[in-house]
Amino acid sequence: MRARSGLTFLLLAIFGTTSAWAQSLDRKEATEIAKEAYVYGVPMVSMYSTMHAFSIDPKSPEYKGPFNSVLNIARVFTPQDKAFVTPNSDTPYTFMGLDLRAEPMVITVPKIEKDRYFVFQLMDLYTFNFDYIGTRTTGNGGGSYMIAGPDWKGEVPEGITKVIPSETQMVNVVGRTQLFNPSDLDNLKKIQSGYELQSLSEFQGKQRLPEPETAWVAPIPPANEKTDPQFYNVLAFLLQFAPTHPSEIALRARFEKLGLKAGEPFDVTKLSIEMKTALEDGMKAGQAEIDDRRATLHGNSADLFGTREFLKNDFVARAVGTQVGIGANSKEEAMYPIYETDAAGNALDGSKGKYVLRFADGNFPPVDAFWSLTMYDLPSQLLVDNPINRYLINSPMLPNLKKDKDGGLTIYIQHNSPGTDRESNWLPAPAGPFMLAMRYYLPKPELLSGAWKSPPVEVGN
């Protein structure tokens, strides 16, 4: 092997590896690849921000505990929870950030009464919902489920109900357990205490294998994810946890032309002004493509979430789903119609109008679990602080809501109280722009097919 000259080592030390691509790419091609990498990487970078806040940075106000531990939240989310957008405040969460590099992890769930909905949504680093444990898929009878990383090869021990393989070494598990009403909280806590997470070694009565030491990179602050070129350094870092899928070999090779190599630093500060501008232009172009697709949704986000096979490597759809509501379920599990405009197409704004949403003639959403309507501030997409601490209206609340004469229900959506006679049905809005997210858990066939349609948000009196 020919030794490198001292000059070569000096150049590498000064410029690093990321400057090499500047010699072979013109600005146009660099911008195009940067655009592709941005659209591809939005879900990964956003997912990492959440995982970093929850499981890596103990100083984070959102820190819940280390990887490979059960993080139960025995309460519903409030406006003070800001780690991710459009949080669900219907079903108290159970979080598990899995690091599968050392060995598989085993999730054990207890037997749960048949009328209580629960689900553990398994998302890989790409944000694909690659499998589920819960009422719909595995039932409420309990079991032990082994989550195995892409490099695992071994024998499955006795007692494992199912082996669930993951494409990526990092997995975000989001558990949701239905809370019927505030007095049900103690029952829910008992159920959550039965959720168990063990390494495969521990499941077999052995000592857990140590997790690899990792120099975690700083995440991009959410406000800067669409504009900061450091985005590409975070993406390069994350690619090491996501082995190249056969369908992405050519795409990953294009990323390497840009200098994005799995696990290798991508030092933006050492790039020329021209190439740094190419990255920024690529981010702008990629975000424009995401925004254009989002504008065509008209509130229907059901097809943005699912497995790799379902999404067919539609990276734009995957990125739109991330920005609409990262962590949403596949439509068979739950559907999420989004309201950003009223029936006339005007943006929802609590400072400009009062609104109503009406289920006429008792024609409520056809679901096997429950439905809810949640309010979010814009542009933050977080829950809205309000004087009655009400962030949603859902079907378990129906006994306490005032019905219309035809047996239907009118929900009053406005900033100020609609009056004492209507306040039971009031969903407080901010004094400014907002969006609403409907959630249909375990939608019936008529919902999945579109035969039953969500009512519009209309201007009220």
Short mmCIF file of C-alpha atoms in Angstrom, two decimals:
data_model
loop_
_atom_site.label_atom_id
_atom_site.label_comp_id
_atom_site.label_asym_id
_atom_site.label_seq_id
_atom_site.Cartn_x
_atom_site.Cartn_y
_atom_site.Cartn_z
CA MET A 1 0.00 0.00 0.00
CA ARG A 2 1.42 3.35 -1.02
CA ALA A 3 1.92 5.71 1.91
CA ARG A 4 0.08 9.01 1.85
CA SER A 5 2.24 12.11 1.61
CA GLY A 6 2.49 14.56 4.44
CA LEU A 7 0.65 17.09 2.27
CA THR A 8 -2.28 14.68 1.86
CA PHE A 9 -2.62 14.21 5.59
CA LEU A 10 -2.36 17.96 6.11
CA LEU A 11 -5.16 18.59 3.59
CA LEU A 12 -7.36 15.96 5.25
CA ALA A 13 -6.73 17.51 8.62
CA ILE A 14 -7.61 20.96 7.35
CA PHE A 15 -10.54 20.19 5.06
CA GLY A 16 -11.78 16.82 6.27
CA THR A 17 -13.62 14.38 4.04
CA THR A 18 -16.67 16.50 3.27
CA SER A 19 -14.74 18.91 1.03
CA ALA A 20 -13.89 16.19 -1.50
CA TRP A 21 -17.29 16.27 -3.12
CA ALA A 22 -16.90 19.98 -3.84
CA GLN A 23 -14.21 19.07 -6.36
CA SER A 24 -16.47 16.75 -8.39
CA LEU A 25 -19.95 18.31 -8.15
CA ASP A 26 -21.16 21.51 -9.72
CA ARG A 27 -23.55 23.64 -7.74
CA LYS A 28 -26.63 22.49 -9.67
CA GLU A 29 -26.03 18.80 -9.00
CA ALA A 30 -25.06 19.49 -5.40
CA THR A 31 -28.32 21.39 -4.89
CA GLU A 32 -30.35 18.55 -6.41
CA ILE A 33 -28.73 15.90 -4.22
CA ALA A 34 -29.08 18.16 -1.17
CA LYS A 35 -32.80 18.45 -1.95
CA GLU A 36 -33.18 14.66 -2.18
CA ALA A 37 -31.25 14.15 1.06
CA TYR A 38 -33.32 16.78 2.84
CA VAL A 39 -36.65 15.23 1.88
CA TYR A 40 -35.30 11.77 2.74
CA GLY A 41 -33.84 12.93 6.04
CA VAL A 42 -36.64 15.07 7.51
CA PRO A 43 -38.28 12.12 9.31
CA MET A 44 -34.97 10.80 10.65
CA VAL A 45 -33.72 14.16 11.91
CA SER A 46 -37.10 14.96 13.50
CA MET A 47 -37.33 11.53 15.11
CA TYR A 48 -33.82 11.95 16.50
CA SER A 49 -34.76 15.30 18.07
CA THR A 50 -37.55 13.58 19.98
CA MET A 51 -35.42 10.59 21.00
CA HIS A 52 -32.60 12.90 22.09
CA ALA A 53 -34.96 14.93 24.28
CA PHE A 54 -36.64 11.85 25.76
CA SER A 55 -33.75 9.41 26.21
CA ILE A 56 -30.31 10.97 25.59
CA ASP A 57 -30.11 14.42 27.21
CA PRO A 58 -30.81 14.26 30.97
CA LYS A 59 -30.85 18.07 31.06
CA SER A 60 -33.75 18.25 28.61
CA PRO A 61 -37.04 19.33 30.20
CA GLU A 62 -38.65 16.51 28.19
CA TYR A 63 -36.24 13.81 29.44
CA LYS A 64 -38.12 10.65 30.43
CA GLY A 65 -35.31 8.13 30.99
CA PRO A 66 -32.54 6.23 29.16
CA PHE A 67 -32.84 3.97 26.14
CA ASN A 68 -34.23 0.48 26.75
CA SER A 69 -36.40 1.46 29.67
CA VAL A 70 -40.16 1.84 30.15
CA LEU A 71 -41.26 5.46 30.39
CA ASN A 72 -44.87 5.58 31.59
CA ILE A 73 -46.75 8.88 31.58
CA ALA A 74 -49.69 8.33 33.91
CA ARG A 75 -51.49 11.49 32.82
CA VAL A 76 -52.71 13.13 29.65
CA PHE A 77 -50.53 15.61 27.78
CA THR A 78 -50.88 19.38 28.33
CA PRO A 79 -49.55 22.55 26.66
CA GLN A 80 -46.38 22.16 28.75
CA ASP A 81 -45.43 19.04 26.74
CA LYS A 82 -43.45 20.36 23.79
CA ALA A 83 -41.14 17.55 22.64
CA PHE A 84 -43.16 16.78 19.51
CA VAL A 85 -46.01 18.30 17.55
CA THR A 86 -49.71 17.35 17.68
CA PRO A 87 -49.46 15.28 20.88
CA ASN A 88 -52.36 12.99 21.75
CA SER A 89 -54.14 13.86 24.99
CA ASP A 90 -56.71 11.03 24.90
CA THR A 91 -54.60 8.07 25.88
CA PRO A 92 -51.77 8.31 28.42
CA TYR A 93 -48.50 7.36 26.81
CA THR A 94 -45.91 4.70 27.44
CA PHE A 95 -42.61 5.44 25.68
CA MET A 96 -39.77 3.05 24.96
CA GLY A 97 -36.73 4.22 23.04
CA LEU A 98 -35.01 1.05 21.89
CA ASP A 99 -31.31 0.71 21.08
CA LEU A 100 -31.00 -2.72 19.45
CA ARG A 101 -27.27 -2.68 18.68
CA ALA A 102 -26.24 -4.95 21.56
CA GLU A 103 -29.16 -7.37 21.44
CA PRO A 104 -32.94 -7.59 20.87
CA MET A 105 -35.40 -6.21 23.40
CA VAL A 106 -38.53 -7.99 24.64
CA ILE A 107 -41.77 -6.12 25.36
CA THR A 108 -44.16 -7.97 27.66
CA VAL A 109 -47.75 -6.77 28.05
CA PRO A 110 -50.27 -8.09 30.61
CA LYS A 111 -53.78 -9.29 29.92
CA ILE A 112 -56.06 -6.24 29.53
CA GLU A 113 -59.86 -6.18 29.76
CA LYS A 114 -61.45 -6.58 26.34
CA ASP A 115 -63.24 -3.23 26.30
CA ARG A 116 -60.08 -1.15 26.88
CA TYR A 117 -58.16 -0.12 23.78
CA PHE A 118 -54.37 -0.20 23.89
CA VAL A 119 -51.62 -0.19 21.31
CA PHE A 120 -47.83 -0.19 21.06
CA GLN A 121 -46.82 1.44 17.80
CA LEU A 122 -43.35 0.41 16.57
CA MET A 123 -41.61 3.10 14.50
CA ASP A 124 -38.16 2.73 13.05
CA LEU A 125 -35.74 5.58 12.49
CA TYR A 126 -37.36 6.30 9.12
CA THR A 127 -40.72 6.71 10.96
CA PHE A 128 -42.18 3.67 9.21
CA ASN A 129 -44.83 1.99 11.37
CA PHE A 130 -43.26 -1.40 10.81
CA ASP A 131 -45.49 -3.35 13.22
CA TYR A 132 -47.95 -3.16 16.09
CA ILE A 133 -48.69 -4.80 19.41
CA GLY A 134 -52.20 -4.12 20.66
CA THR A 135 -55.94 -4.64 20.59
CA ARG A 136 -56.21 -4.77 16.79
CA THR A 137 -53.17 -6.89 15.92
CA THR A 138 -52.33 -9.16 18.86
CA GLY A 139 -55.40 -8.85 21.07
CA ASN A 140 -55.77 -8.07 24.75
CA GLY A 141 -54.61 -11.46 26.03
CA GLY A 142 -51.02 -10.42 26.79
CA GLY A 143 -47.71 -11.82 25.55
CA SER A 144 -43.96 -11.26 25.07
CA TYR A 145 -42.74 -9.71 21.81
CA MET A 146 -39.09 -9.64 20.75
CA ILE A 147 -37.92 -6.62 18.74
CA ALA A 148 -34.76 -7.55 16.81
CA GLY A 149 -32.37 -5.17 15.03
CA PRO A 150 -31.13 -5.60 11.45
CA ASP A 151 -27.89 -7.36 12.46
CA TRP A 152 -29.36 -9.89 14.89
CA LYS A 153 -28.97 -13.58 14.14
CA GLY A 154 -29.82 -16.12 16.80
CA GLU A 155 -32.30 -18.58 18.18
CA VAL A 156 -35.66 -17.57 19.53
CA PRO A 157 -36.11 -18.75 23.14
CA GLU A 158 -39.26 -20.31 24.54
CA GLY A 159 -41.85 -17.88 25.82
CA ILE A 160 -41.60 -15.41 22.94
CA THR A 161 -45.04 -14.79 21.43
CA LYS A 162 -43.71 -13.17 18.24
CA VAL A 163 -40.43 -11.92 16.76
CA ILE A 164 -40.67 -8.46 15.18
CA PRO A 165 -37.67 -7.44 13.02
CA SER A 166 -36.66 -3.79 12.61
CA GLU A 167 -34.79 -2.25 9.66
CA THR A 168 -33.00 0.20 11.95
CA GLN A 169 -31.03 -0.12 15.18
CA MET A 170 -33.09 2.60 16.82
CA VAL A 171 -36.81 2.12 17.38
CA ASN A 172 -39.34 4.47 18.91
CA VAL A 173 -42.16 2.63 20.66
CA VAL A 174 -45.24 4.70 21.45
CA GLY A 175 -47.75 2.98 23.70
CA ARG A 176 -51.26 4.33 24.19
CA THR A 177 -53.67 3.03 26.80
CA GLN A 178 -57.26 4.24 26.83
CA LEU A 179 -58.33 6.29 29.84
CA PHE A 180 -62.12 6.18 30.16
CA ASN A 181 -62.42 9.17 32.50
CA PRO A 182 -60.43 10.89 35.30
CA SER A 183 -61.66 8.39 37.91
CA ASP A 184 -60.15 5.60 35.79
CA LEU A 185 -56.58 6.83 36.31
CA ASP A 186 -55.69 4.35 39.07
CA ASN A 187 -56.81 1.45 36.90
CA LEU A 188 -54.69 2.77 34.04
CA LYS A 189 -51.64 3.05 36.32
CA LYS A 190 -51.99 -0.62 37.26
CA ILE A 191 -52.04 -1.60 33.61
CA GLN A 192 -49.00 0.55 32.82
CA SER A 193 -47.10 -1.01 35.72
CA GLY A 194 -47.52 -4.37 33.98
CA TYR A 195 -45.73 -3.21 30.82
CA GLU A 196 -42.25 -4.71 30.96
CA LEU A 197 -39.14 -4.24 28.81
CA GLN A 198 -36.17 -6.63 29.03
CA SER A 199 -33.15 -7.38 26.93
CA LEU A 200 -33.17 -10.82 25.36
CA SER A 201 -30.47 -11.83 27.86
CA GLU A 202 -32.58 -10.69 30.80
CA PHE A 203 -35.61 -12.51 29.39
CA GLN A 204 -33.49 -15.69 29.49
CA GLY A 205 -32.38 -15.02 33.07
CA LYS A 206 -28.93 -13.70 32.13
CA GLN A 207 -27.20 -10.34 32.55
CA ARG A 208 -28.03 -7.61 30.04
CA LEU A 209 -25.31 -6.96 27.46
CA PRO A 210 -23.77 -3.47 27.69
CA GLU A 211 -24.96 -0.92 25.17
CA PRO A 212 -22.30 0.61 22.89
CA GLU A 213 -20.72 3.88 23.93
CA THR A 214 -21.88 6.57 21.53
CA ALA A 215 -20.84 10.19 20.96
CA TRP A 216 -24.32 11.54 20.25
CA VAL A 217 -24.44 14.63 18.04
CA ALA A 218 -26.49 17.65 19.04
CA PRO A 219 -29.96 17.64 17.46
CA ILE A 220 -31.24 20.52 15.34
CA PRO A 221 -33.65 22.74 17.31
CA PRO A 222 -37.13 22.24 15.81
CA ALA A 223 -37.33 25.90 14.79
CA ASN A 224 -34.17 25.47 12.65
CA GLU A 225 -34.77 22.05 11.09
CA LYS A 226 -35.93 23.57 7.78
CA THR A 227 -33.05 26.01 7.36
CA ASP A 228 -29.87 24.97 9.22
CA PRO A 229 -27.34 23.10 7.02
CA GLN A 230 -26.17 21.25 10.14
CA PHE A 231 -29.19 19.12 9.28
CA TYR A 232 -26.87 17.17 6.95
CA ASN A 233 -24.38 16.40 9.71
CA VAL A 234 -27.17 14.96 11.88
CA LEU A 235 -28.43 12.93 8.92
CA ALA A 236 -24.96 11.50 8.21
CA PHE A 237 -24.67 10.53 11.87
CA LEU A 238 -28.05 8.75 11.81
CA LEU A 239 -27.40 6.77 8.64
CA GLN A 240 -25.06 4.47 10.57
CA PHE A 241 -28.08 3.14 12.49
CA ALA A 242 -30.03 2.43 9.29
CA PRO A 243 -28.35 -0.14 7.00
CA THR A 244 -29.00 0.56 3.33
CA HIS A 245 -32.23 -1.01 2.12
CA PRO A 246 -31.88 -2.80 -1.25
CA SER A 247 -34.29 -0.32 -2.83
CA GLU A 248 -32.10 2.63 -1.76
CA ILE A 249 -28.63 1.55 -2.87
CA ALA A 250 -28.48 4.06 -5.75
CA LEU A 251 -29.93 6.84 -3.60
CA ARG A 252 -27.43 6.30 -0.78
CA ALA A 253 -24.64 6.32 -3.39
CA ARG A 254 -25.84 9.75 -4.54
CA PHE A 255 -25.76 10.95 -0.95
CA GLU A 256 -22.13 9.84 -0.73
CA LYS A 257 -21.32 12.02 -3.75
CA LEU A 258 -22.45 14.90 -1.55
CA GLY A 259 -20.22 13.67 1.27
CA LEU A 260 -23.03 12.14 3.32
CA LYS A 261 -21.46 8.91 4.52
CA ALA A 262 -22.99 6.83 7.29
CA GLY A 263 -21.44 7.69 10.65
CA GLU A 264 -18.87 10.15 9.25
CA PRO A 265 -18.92 13.82 10.30
CA PHE A 266 -20.23 16.26 7.70
CA ASP A 267 -18.53 19.52 8.65
CA VAL A 268 -20.52 22.36 7.09
CA THR A 269 -18.08 24.96 8.42
CA LYS A 270 -15.33 23.65 6.10
CA LEU A 271 -17.36 24.00 2.90
CA SER A 272 -16.97 26.77 0.37
CA ILE A 273 -19.59 29.51 0.35
CA GLU A 274 -20.85 28.19 -2.98
CA MET A 275 -21.36 24.65 -1.68
CA LYS A 276 -22.91 25.84 1.58
CA THR A 277 -25.34 27.87 -0.52
CA ALA A 278 -26.10 24.73 -2.52
CA LEU A 279 -27.10 22.96 0.69
CA GLU A 280 -29.33 25.85 1.74
CA ASP A 281 -30.94 25.96 -1.70
CA GLY A 282 -31.48 22.21 -1.56
CA MET A 283 -33.25 22.54 1.79
CA LYS A 284 -35.48 25.31 0.41
CA ALA A 285 -36.35 23.28 -2.67
CA GLY A 286 -37.03 20.17 -0.61
CA GLN A 287 -39.25 22.04 1.82
CA ALA A 288 -41.13 23.62 -1.08
CA GLU A 289 -41.85 20.14 -2.43
CA ILE A 290 -43.07 19.03 1.00
CA ASP A 291 -45.27 22.14 1.34
CA ASP A 292 -46.73 21.65 -2.14
CA ARG A 293 -47.73 18.07 -1.33
CA ARG A 294 -49.18 19.11 2.01
CA ALA A 295 -51.35 21.71 0.25
CA THR A 296 -53.02 18.92 -1.76
CA LEU A 297 -54.08 16.90 1.30
CA HIS A 298 -57.22 18.90 2.14
CA GLY A 299 -57.09 17.46 5.64
CA ASN A 300 -56.68 13.83 4.59
CA SER A 301 -53.44 12.55 6.07
CA ALA A 302 -54.40 8.84 6.26
CA ASP A 303 -52.04 7.73 3.50
CA LEU A 304 -48.94 9.42 4.95
CA PHE A 305 -48.23 6.79 7.61
CA GLY A 306 -47.51 3.10 7.37
CA THR A 307 -44.93 0.50 6.45
CA ARG A 308 -42.24 0.88 3.80
CA GLU A 309 -44.32 -1.39 1.56
CA PHE A 310 -47.41 0.76 2.01
CA LEU A 311 -45.62 4.06 1.32
CA LYS A 312 -43.68 2.55 -1.61
CA ASN A 313 -40.63 4.72 -0.83
CA ASP A 314 -42.61 7.92 -1.32
CA PHE A 315 -40.14 10.03 0.62
CA VAL A 316 -42.13 13.23 0.13
CA ALA A 317 -45.22 11.65 1.71
CA ARG A 318 -43.08 10.41 4.58
CA ALA A 319 -41.70 13.92 5.18
CA VAL A 320 -45.14 15.51 4.95
CA GLY A 321 -46.41 13.01 7.51
CA THR A 322 -43.55 13.97 9.82
CA GLN A 323 -44.37 17.66 9.65
CA VAL A 324 -48.14 17.19 9.86
CA GLY A 325 -47.85 14.97 12.93
CA ILE A 326 -44.82 12.82 13.60
CA GLY A 327 -45.70 9.51 15.19
CA ALA A 328 -49.19 9.17 13.73
CA ASN A 329 -50.59 5.68 13.34
CA SER A 330 -51.26 3.74 10.16
CA LYS A 331 -54.85 4.21 9.02
CA GLU A 332 -55.93 0.69 10.02
CA GLU A 333 -55.06 1.64 13.59
CA ALA A 334 -56.25 5.22 13.57
CA MET A 335 -57.21 7.93 11.10
CA TYR A 336 -56.39 11.62 11.56
CA PRO A 337 -58.41 14.04 9.44
CA ILE A 338 -56.81 17.46 9.85
CA TYR A 339 -58.82 20.68 9.83
CA GLU A 340 -56.80 23.75 8.80
CA THR A 341 -59.62 25.62 7.03
CA ASP A 342 -63.36 26.07 7.42
CA ALA A 343 -65.95 24.80 4.94
CA ALA A 344 -65.39 27.90 2.76
CA GLY A 345 -61.65 27.27 2.58
CA ASN A 346 -60.59 30.06 4.93
CA ALA A 347 -57.82 29.45 7.48
CA LEU A 348 -59.05 28.79 11.01
CA ASP A 349 -58.31 31.72 13.32
CA GLY A 350 -59.71 32.22 16.81
CA SER A 351 -59.21 35.99 16.60
CA LYS A 352 -61.39 36.28 13.50
CA GLY A 353 -64.31 33.96 14.01
CA LYS A 354 -66.37 31.41 15.89
CA TYR A 355 -66.78 27.92 14.48
CA VAL A 356 -68.88 24.80 14.95
CA LEU A 357 -68.48 21.16 14.06
CA ARG A 358 -71.71 19.17 14.06
CA PHE A 359 -72.50 15.47 13.99
CA ALA A 360 -76.08 15.59 12.69
CA ASP A 361 -78.82 13.12 13.66
CA GLY A 362 -76.52 11.20 15.99
CA ASN A 363 -74.40 10.16 13.01
CA PHE A 364 -71.19 9.74 14.98
CA PRO A 365 -67.89 8.39 13.60
CA PRO A 366 -68.02 4.61 12.94
CA VAL A 367 -65.18 3.26 15.08
CA ASP A 368 -64.52 0.14 17.12
CA ALA A 369 -62.64 2.05 19.83
CA PHE A 370 -63.29 5.80 20.20
CA TRP A 371 -62.99 9.18 18.44
CA SER A 372 -61.73 12.59 19.54
CA LEU A 373 -61.21 16.15 18.28
CA THR A 374 -58.10 17.99 19.56
CA MET A 375 -57.15 21.66 19.32
CA TYR A 376 -53.62 22.82 18.37
CA ASP A 377 -52.06 26.25 18.13
CA LEU A 378 -50.32 27.32 14.92
CA PRO A 379 -47.56 27.41 13.94
CA SER A 380 -46.36 25.44 16.98
CA GLN A 381 -48.91 22.59 16.56
CA LEU A 382 -48.98 22.24 20.36
CA LEU A 383 -51.91 21.99 22.74
CA VAL A 384 -53.61 25.27 23.62
CA ASP A 385 -53.58 26.68 27.15
CA ASN A 386 -57.10 27.73 28.16
CA PRO A 387 -59.09 28.63 31.30
CA ILE A 388 -60.99 25.31 31.51
CA ASN A 389 -57.95 23.08 30.75
CA ARG A 390 -59.84 21.35 27.94
CA TYR A 391 -57.74 20.34 24.96
CA LEU A 392 -60.16 17.99 23.22
CA ILE A 393 -63.67 16.62 23.03
CA ASN A 394 -64.04 12.87 22.57
CA SER A 395 -66.63 10.11 22.53
CA PRO A 396 -66.07 9.01 26.16
CA MET A 397 -67.26 12.54 27.11
CA LEU A 398 -70.62 12.11 25.34
CA PRO A 399 -72.64 11.45 28.53
CA ASN A 400 -71.60 14.89 29.81
CA LEU A 401 -72.16 16.79 26.56
CA LYS A 402 -75.36 18.57 25.55
CA LYS A 403 -77.09 16.82 22.64
CA ASP A 404 -79.02 18.55 19.88
CA LYS A 405 -82.76 17.95 19.43
CA ASP A 406 -82.09 15.41 16.66
CA GLY A 407 -79.71 13.42 18.87
CA GLY A 408 -76.68 14.93 17.21
CA LEU A 409 -73.87 16.98 18.73
CA THR A 410 -72.60 20.51 18.09
CA ILE A 411 -69.06 21.36 19.22
CA TYR A 412 -68.40 25.08 19.71
CA ILE A 413 -64.89 26.07 18.63
CA GLN A 414 -63.92 29.60 19.65
CA HIS A 415 -61.61 31.62 21.88
CA ASN A 416 -64.15 32.93 24.38
CA SER A 417 -66.85 30.95 26.15
CA PRO A 418 -69.98 30.41 24.04
CA GLY A 419 -72.08 30.94 27.18
CA THR A 420 -72.96 28.79 30.15
CA ASP A 421 -75.67 26.88 28.25
CA ARG A 422 -73.11 25.79 25.63
CA GLU A 423 -69.94 25.59 27.66
CA SER A 424 -70.14 21.80 28.11
CA ASN A 425 -69.58 21.53 24.33
CA TRP A 426 -66.88 24.22 24.11
CA LEU A 427 -63.47 23.43 22.66
CA PRO A 428 -61.35 26.52 23.45
CA ALA A 429 -59.32 28.00 20.59
CA PRO A 430 -56.34 30.38 20.77
CA ALA A 431 -56.73 34.03 19.86
CA GLY A 432 -55.01 33.37 16.54
CA PRO A 433 -54.40 30.65 13.92
CA PHE A 434 -55.12 27.05 14.86
CA MET A 435 -55.69 23.57 13.49
CA LEU A 436 -57.83 20.66 14.64
CA ALA A 437 -56.97 16.98 14.51
CA MET A 438 -59.71 14.38 14.49
CA ARG A 439 -58.70 10.91 15.68
CA TYR A 440 -60.63 7.78 14.82
CA TYR A 441 -59.27 4.75 16.70
CA LEU A 442 -59.93 1.39 15.03
CA PRO A 443 -61.94 2.87 12.16
CA LYS A 444 -64.67 0.66 10.67
CA PRO A 445 -64.73 -0.24 6.95
CA GLU A 446 -67.05 2.63 6.02
CA LEU A 447 -64.50 5.07 7.44
CA LEU A 448 -61.56 3.39 5.74
CA SER A 449 -63.36 3.33 2.39
CA GLY A 450 -64.49 6.96 2.61
CA ALA A 451 -68.19 6.05 2.59
CA TRP A 452 -68.54 7.91 5.92
CA LYS A 453 -67.10 11.40 5.70
CA SER A 454 -65.99 13.74 8.47
CA PRO A 455 -68.27 16.78 8.90
CA PRO A 456 -66.82 20.18 7.98
CA VAL A 457 -65.89 22.96 10.38
CA GLU A 458 -68.32 25.78 9.70
CA VAL A 459 -68.50 29.42 10.73
CA GLY A 460 -70.79 29.75 13.75
CA ASN A 461 -72.78 32.52 15.37
#
